[in-house]
Short mmCIF file of C-alpha atoms in Angstrom, two decimals:
data_model
loop_
_atom_site.label_atom_id
_atom_site.label_comp_id
_atom_site.label_asym_id
_atom_site.label_seq_id
_atom_site.Cartn_x
_atom_site.Cartn_y
_atom_site.Cartn_z
CA UNK R 59 -4.06 22.40 -7.79
CA UNK R 60 -0.83 21.35 -6.06
CA UNK R 61 1.38 19.68 -8.69
CA UNK R 62 2.00 16.58 -6.55
CA UNK R 63 -1.71 16.23 -5.97
CA UNK R 64 -2.29 16.23 -9.72
CA UNK R 65 0.16 13.32 -10.04
CA UNK R 66 -2.15 11.26 -7.88
CA UNK R 67 -5.55 12.51 -8.96
CA UNK R 68 -5.33 13.16 -12.71
CA UNK R 69 -4.55 9.56 -13.75
CA UNK R 70 -7.61 8.37 -11.83
CA UNK R 71 -9.86 10.70 -13.80
CA UNK R 72 -8.56 9.16 -17.00
CA UNK R 73 -8.33 5.54 -15.94
CA UNK R 74 -12.08 5.16 -15.38
CA UNK R 75 -12.65 5.59 -19.12
CA UNK R 76 -9.46 3.78 -20.04
CA UNK R 77 -10.63 0.61 -18.35
CA UNK R 78 -13.92 0.60 -20.23
CA UNK R 79 -14.39 -0.91 -23.67
CA UNK R 80 -12.69 1.34 -26.21
CA UNK R 81 -15.23 2.68 -28.72
CA UNK R 82 -14.03 4.82 -31.62
CA UNK R 83 -12.63 8.02 -30.17
CA UNK R 84 -12.51 11.52 -31.55
CA UNK R 85 -8.88 12.53 -31.76
CA UNK R 86 -7.68 16.13 -31.95
CA UNK R 87 -4.38 17.47 -33.22
CA UNK R 88 -2.14 19.40 -30.86
CA UNK R 89 -2.99 22.69 -32.59
CA UNK R 90 -6.73 21.91 -32.59
CA UNK R 91 -7.12 22.25 -36.38
CA UNK R 92 -7.74 18.59 -37.17
CA UNK R 93 -10.27 16.18 -35.67
CA UNK R 94 -11.16 12.63 -36.69
CA UNK R 95 -12.78 9.45 -35.38
CA UNK R 96 -10.69 6.35 -34.98
CA UNK R 97 -9.87 3.21 -33.00
CA UNK R 98 -6.70 3.01 -30.96
CA UNK R 99 -4.68 0.03 -32.22
CA UNK R 100 -1.34 0.42 -30.43
CA UNK R 101 0.16 2.97 -28.07
CA UNK R 102 3.36 3.82 -26.23
CA UNK R 103 4.76 6.83 -24.44
CA UNK R 104 6.13 8.03 -27.78
CA UNK R 105 3.46 7.32 -30.40
CA UNK R 106 0.04 5.88 -31.19
CA UNK R 107 -1.32 3.76 -34.01
CA UNK R 108 -4.90 4.65 -34.97
CA UNK R 109 -7.38 3.11 -37.43
CA UNK R 110 -9.43 5.95 -38.91
CA UNK R 111 -13.17 5.21 -38.94
CA UNK R 112 -13.91 6.98 -42.24
CA UNK R 113 -11.66 4.81 -44.42
CA UNK R 114 -10.14 2.20 -42.06
CA UNK R 115 -6.63 3.37 -42.89
CA UNK R 116 -4.10 2.83 -40.13
CA UNK R 117 -1.36 5.31 -39.38
CA UNK R 118 1.10 6.25 -36.66
CA UNK R 119 1.33 9.62 -34.93
CA UNK R 120 3.89 10.94 -32.45
CA UNK R 121 2.11 11.41 -29.15
CA UNK R 122 3.04 15.09 -29.01
CA UNK R 123 1.08 15.67 -32.23
CA UNK R 124 -2.14 15.02 -30.31
CA UNK R 125 -4.08 17.31 -27.99
CA UNK R 126 -3.36 17.47 -24.25
CA UNK R 127 -6.62 15.61 -23.60
CA UNK R 128 -5.60 12.79 -25.95
CA UNK R 129 -2.12 12.64 -24.47
CA UNK R 130 -3.60 12.38 -20.97
CA UNK R 131 -5.85 9.57 -22.17
CA UNK R 132 -2.84 7.62 -23.45
CA UNK R 133 -0.88 8.29 -20.27
CA UNK R 134 -3.83 6.91 -18.32
CA UNK R 135 -3.77 3.71 -20.37
CA UNK R 136 -0.02 3.40 -19.85
CA UNK R 137 -0.51 3.85 -16.12
CA UNK R 138 -3.03 1.02 -15.97
CA UNK R 139 -0.69 -1.29 -17.90
CA UNK R 140 2.11 -0.38 -15.51
CA UNK R 141 -0.08 -1.09 -12.48
CA UNK R 142 -1.27 -4.41 -13.93
CA UNK R 143 2.31 -5.74 -13.94
CA UNK R 144 3.45 -3.84 -10.86
CA UNK R 145 3.51 -6.84 -8.53
CA UNK R 146 5.96 -8.76 -10.72
CA UNK R 147 7.78 -6.20 -12.81
CA UNK R 148 7.73 -2.69 -11.44
CA UNK R 149 9.45 -0.11 -9.28
CA UNK R 150 8.09 -1.68 -6.06
CA UNK R 151 7.82 -5.33 -7.10
CA UNK R 152 10.79 -6.53 -5.03
CA UNK R 153 9.34 -4.86 -1.94
CA UNK R 154 6.00 -6.68 -2.10
CA UNK R 155 6.92 -9.82 -0.19
CA UNK R 156 4.16 -10.44 2.34
CA UNK R 157 6.37 -8.79 4.98
CA UNK R 158 7.05 -5.16 5.82
CA UNK R 159 9.95 -4.18 3.59
CA UNK R 160 12.14 -1.08 3.84
CA UNK R 161 12.60 1.53 1.15
CA UNK R 162 13.67 5.11 0.55
CA UNK R 163 11.59 7.32 -1.74
CA UNK R 164 12.94 9.37 -4.63
CA UNK R 165 12.65 12.40 -2.35
CA UNK R 166 14.61 10.72 0.46
CA UNK R 167 11.78 9.63 2.77
CA UNK R 168 12.27 6.38 4.68
CA UNK R 169 9.32 4.00 4.67
CA UNK R 170 8.23 0.42 5.08
CA UNK R 171 5.60 -1.10 2.84
CA UNK R 172 3.49 -4.24 3.06
CA UNK R 173 1.68 -6.00 0.24
CA UNK R 174 0.75 -9.52 -0.75
CA UNK R 175 2.61 -10.74 -3.85
CA UNK R 176 -0.34 -13.05 -4.52
CA UNK R 177 -2.80 -10.20 -4.99
CA UNK R 178 -4.66 -10.39 -8.31
CA UNK R 179 -2.70 -8.13 -10.65
CA UNK R 180 -5.72 -6.63 -12.41
CA UNK R 181 -7.65 -5.99 -9.18
CA UNK R 182 -7.22 -2.71 -7.28
CA UNK R 183 -6.62 -2.69 -3.51
CA UNK R 184 -6.86 -0.08 -0.74
CA UNK R 185 -3.78 1.61 0.69
CA UNK R 186 -3.57 2.31 4.44
CA UNK R 187 -1.02 4.93 5.53
CA UNK R 188 0.21 4.95 9.14
CA UNK R 189 1.70 8.12 10.65
CA UNK R 190 3.76 7.53 13.79
CA UNK R 191 4.22 9.77 16.83
CA UNK R 192 6.99 12.24 17.65
CA UNK R 193 9.18 9.78 19.56
CA UNK R 194 9.50 7.51 16.53
CA UNK R 195 10.95 10.21 14.27
CA UNK R 196 14.46 9.74 12.93
CA UNK R 197 16.38 7.94 10.21
CA UNK R 198 16.59 4.30 11.35
CA UNK R 199 13.56 3.23 9.27
CA UNK R 200 12.53 0.99 12.16
CA UNK R 201 11.01 3.01 14.98
CA UNK R 202 7.94 4.07 13.00
CA UNK R 203 6.48 0.57 13.18
CA UNK R 204 5.72 0.82 16.90
CA UNK R 205 2.01 1.28 17.46
CA UNK R 206 1.11 0.77 13.81
CA UNK R 207 -2.02 -1.21 12.89
CA UNK R 208 0.09 -4.19 11.80
CA UNK R 209 -2.64 -6.62 12.79
CA UNK R 210 -4.56 -5.41 9.74
CA UNK R 211 -2.14 -7.29 7.51
CA UNK R 212 -2.43 -10.65 9.28
CA UNK R 213 -4.13 -13.50 7.46
CA UNK R 214 -7.51 -13.15 9.16
CA UNK R 215 -7.80 -9.40 8.57
CA UNK R 216 -6.55 -9.67 5.00
CA UNK R 217 -9.30 -12.14 4.19
CA UNK R 218 -11.83 -9.55 5.35
CA UNK R 219 -10.10 -6.46 3.96
CA UNK R 220 -7.08 -7.04 1.72
CA UNK R 221 -4.92 -3.95 1.44
CA UNK R 222 -1.45 -2.49 1.04
CA UNK R 223 0.04 -0.66 4.04
CA UNK R 224 2.59 2.15 4.03
CA UNK R 225 4.52 3.29 7.12
CA UNK R 226 6.71 6.34 6.37
CA UNK R 227 9.17 7.77 8.89
CA UNK R 228 9.24 11.48 9.70
CA UNK R 229 12.87 12.64 9.94
CA UNK R 230 12.29 15.23 12.66
CA UNK R 231 9.72 15.78 15.36
CA UNK R 232 10.44 19.49 15.01
CA UNK R 233 8.86 19.43 11.54
CA UNK R 234 6.23 16.75 12.02
CA UNK R 235 3.88 15.66 9.25
CA UNK R 236 3.74 19.01 7.48
CA UNK R 237 5.69 21.34 5.19
CA UNK R 238 8.30 19.48 3.10
CA UNK R 239 7.61 16.22 4.95
CA UNK R 240 3.96 16.31 3.86
CA UNK R 241 4.99 17.04 0.27
CA UNK R 242 7.47 14.16 0.25
CA UNK R 243 4.84 11.81 1.63
CA UNK R 244 2.32 12.82 -1.01
CA UNK R 245 4.92 12.24 -3.72
CA UNK R 246 5.59 8.77 -2.31
CA UNK R 247 1.87 7.95 -2.21
CA UNK R 248 1.48 9.11 -5.81
CA UNK R 249 4.45 7.03 -6.97
CA UNK R 250 3.22 3.90 -5.20
CA UNK R 251 -0.26 4.36 -6.67
CA UNK R 252 1.33 4.75 -10.11
CA UNK R 253 3.26 1.47 -9.91
CA UNK R 254 1.13 -0.88 -7.80
CA UNK R 255 -2.52 -2.00 -8.14
CA UNK R 256 -3.83 0.59 -5.67
CA UNK R 257 -7.48 1.61 -5.63
CA UNK R 258 -7.12 5.40 -5.84
CA UNK R 259 -10.60 5.86 -4.39
CA UNK R 260 -9.69 3.89 -1.23
CA UNK R 261 -6.60 5.53 0.24
CA UNK R 262 -6.87 5.73 4.03
CA UNK R 263 -4.89 7.74 6.56
CA UNK R 264 -4.40 7.07 10.25
CA UNK R 265 -1.92 8.04 12.94
CA UNK R 266 -1.42 8.55 16.66
CA UNK R 267 -0.23 11.56 18.70
CA UNK R 268 1.96 13.59 16.30
CA UNK R 269 0.62 11.20 13.67
CA UNK R 270 -2.92 11.96 14.78
CA UNK R 271 -2.27 15.65 14.29
CA UNK R 272 -0.57 14.79 11.00
CA UNK R 273 -3.72 12.96 9.93
CA UNK R 274 -5.79 16.09 10.51
CA UNK R 275 -3.20 18.20 8.68
CA UNK R 276 -2.69 15.92 5.67
CA UNK R 277 -6.43 15.40 5.21
CA UNK R 278 -6.94 19.17 5.15
CA UNK R 279 -4.02 19.84 2.82
CA UNK R 280 -4.91 17.07 0.35
CA UNK R 281 -8.65 16.42 0.81
CA UNK R 282 -9.05 14.97 -2.68
CA UNK R 283 -6.68 12.10 -1.87
CA UNK R 284 -8.06 10.39 1.21
CA UNK R 285 -11.23 8.33 1.39
CA UNK R 286 -11.22 8.26 5.21
CA UNK R 287 -9.11 9.44 8.13
CA UNK R 288 -8.64 7.98 11.63
CA UNK R 289 -6.69 10.32 13.94
CA UNK R 290 -5.81 9.05 17.42
CA UNK R 291 -5.06 11.46 20.29
CA UNK R 292 -4.15 14.33 17.99
CA UNK R 293 -5.50 17.73 17.10
CA UNK R 294 -5.90 20.05 14.16
CA UNK R 295 -6.74 23.57 13.07
CA UNK R 296 -10.43 24.44 13.39
CA UNK R 297 -10.00 26.81 10.43
CA UNK R 298 -9.89 23.69 8.25
CA UNK R 299 -13.34 22.50 9.30
CA UNK R 300 -14.98 23.52 6.02
CA UNK R 301 -12.37 21.58 4.03
CA UNK R 302 -12.69 18.49 6.20
CA UNK R 303 -16.47 18.26 6.41
CA UNK R 304 -16.87 15.88 3.45
CA UNK R 305 -14.21 13.37 4.53
CA UNK R 306 -15.32 10.41 6.67
CA UNK R 307 -13.51 10.61 10.03
CA UNK R 308 -13.40 8.34 13.03
CA UNK R 309 -11.61 10.18 15.83
CA UNK R 310 -10.31 8.49 19.00
CA UNK R 311 -8.98 10.05 22.20
CA UNK R 312 -8.58 8.87 25.78
CA UNK R 313 -10.28 11.10 28.32
CA UNK R 314 -7.29 10.71 30.69
CA UNK R 315 -4.65 11.68 28.11
CA UNK R 316 -1.97 13.69 29.94
CA UNK R 317 0.15 14.41 26.84
CA UNK R 318 -2.34 15.67 24.25
CA UNK R 319 -5.43 17.14 25.94
CA UNK R 320 -8.67 15.48 24.94
CA UNK R 321 -10.07 18.96 24.25
CA UNK R 322 -7.99 19.05 21.06
CA UNK R 323 -10.06 16.25 19.53
CA UNK R 324 -13.31 17.52 21.02
CA UNK R 325 -12.74 20.96 19.51
CA UNK R 326 -11.99 19.60 16.03
CA UNK R 327 -14.96 17.25 16.03
CA UNK R 328 -17.28 20.05 17.14
CA UNK R 329 -15.92 22.46 14.51
CA UNK R 330 -16.29 19.98 11.63
CA UNK R 331 -19.80 19.03 12.70
CA UNK R 332 -20.72 22.70 12.98
CA UNK R 333 -19.46 23.19 9.41
CA UNK R 334 -21.90 20.50 8.26
CA UNK R 335 -19.69 17.45 8.58
CA UNK R 336 -22.12 14.57 8.88
CA UNK R 337 -19.38 11.94 8.35
CA UNK R 338 -17.64 12.70 11.65
CA UNK R 339 -17.49 9.88 14.20
CA UNK R 340 -15.95 10.37 17.64
CA UNK R 341 -15.08 7.82 20.30
CA UNK R 342 -13.80 9.16 23.62
CA UNK R 343 -12.29 6.28 25.54
CA UNK R 344 -13.14 6.39 29.23
CA UNK R 345 -10.19 5.88 31.53
CA UNK R 346 -7.64 5.69 28.70
CA UNK R 347 -4.48 7.75 28.55
CA UNK R 348 -2.22 8.62 25.62
CA UNK R 349 -1.22 5.16 24.41
CA UNK R 350 -4.43 3.94 22.80
CA UNK R 351 -3.23 2.28 19.59
CA UNK R 352 -3.38 -1.15 21.23
CA UNK R 353 -7.00 -0.48 22.19
CA UNK R 354 -8.18 1.13 18.95
CA UNK R 355 -6.61 -0.83 16.09
CA UNK R 356 -7.79 -4.30 17.15
CA UNK R 357 -11.41 -3.09 17.00
CA UNK R 358 -13.30 -5.11 14.40
CA UNK R 359 -15.84 -2.34 13.92
CA UNK R 360 -13.09 0.12 12.93
CA UNK R 361 -11.55 -2.35 10.50
CA UNK R 362 -14.94 -3.01 8.94
CA UNK R 363 -15.82 0.71 8.81
CA UNK R 364 -12.66 1.99 7.18
CA UNK R 365 -12.69 -0.45 4.28
CA UNK R 366 -16.27 0.49 3.44
CA UNK R 367 -15.27 4.10 2.80
CA UNK R 368 -14.76 5.06 -0.82
CA UNK R 369 -14.47 8.37 -2.58
CA UNK R 370 -17.51 8.80 -4.81
CA UNK R 371 -15.69 10.95 -7.35
CA UNK R 372 -12.55 12.99 -7.82
CA UNK R 373 -12.11 16.19 -9.80
CA UNK R 374 -9.12 18.17 -10.91
CA UNK R 375 -10.70 21.53 -10.08
#
């Protein structure tokens, strides 16, 4: 599996058990020669304190003395603690203001992020990612907001579907949402999900024009990440139909689009359905041209639909 994808997926596999009540656990040494039952008393990124079930003795162990599975378990617990305090004391805390706030990722990608500082810290919220079109590429960290579904973060919509929203900026239309840009975006998503109370099973992707094509591309490249995808007036590679068939899609395209032919969406929808994709929805907008974001994103049925989508399970295979 792609190493950046593992950053996002692996902690989720662990956190489901980490959030449950902690029964005595079987611990295994790093060399596999020693196994014992015990309760976890304290933990950090350096060591653990365990109460052994057989004699109730408590002792400390360096984390690297435990098996990879046990280390992953502890890292999952640490991640949940980090996310619980992420709104007040974390890498993105100062950017969660109730307004779109600018940032630059560790990999150099410009973005704006929206979140409500009054979200419940121990709850987990969806993340909506908006991919802009070619004309909004650049380095001003401003242009990408045009056409975005910003109405989804107003008070009325947030009451119905509270969420975080991420709006990255592609540096060059010549690259688009692929290659190193796609990798940088995935790294940003993973980092945000590591430090804010994001529901990893409800990460949604949408975009228009180049961003619509980017939605098709990103969903195919990282299918384990996204719970739903909403591409507007874009197009993809029909060779990815088998990969995409299990992802819920709602595709939009105007039948009078003179910039991206409507056939590009028709072809993708047909290919995914032919591959067995029963989660594919398609709305062809009669009389509409290329600029359809102002028609699509205010739709209450789309807003309601997307927040119902949730990944049933994630695996590291």
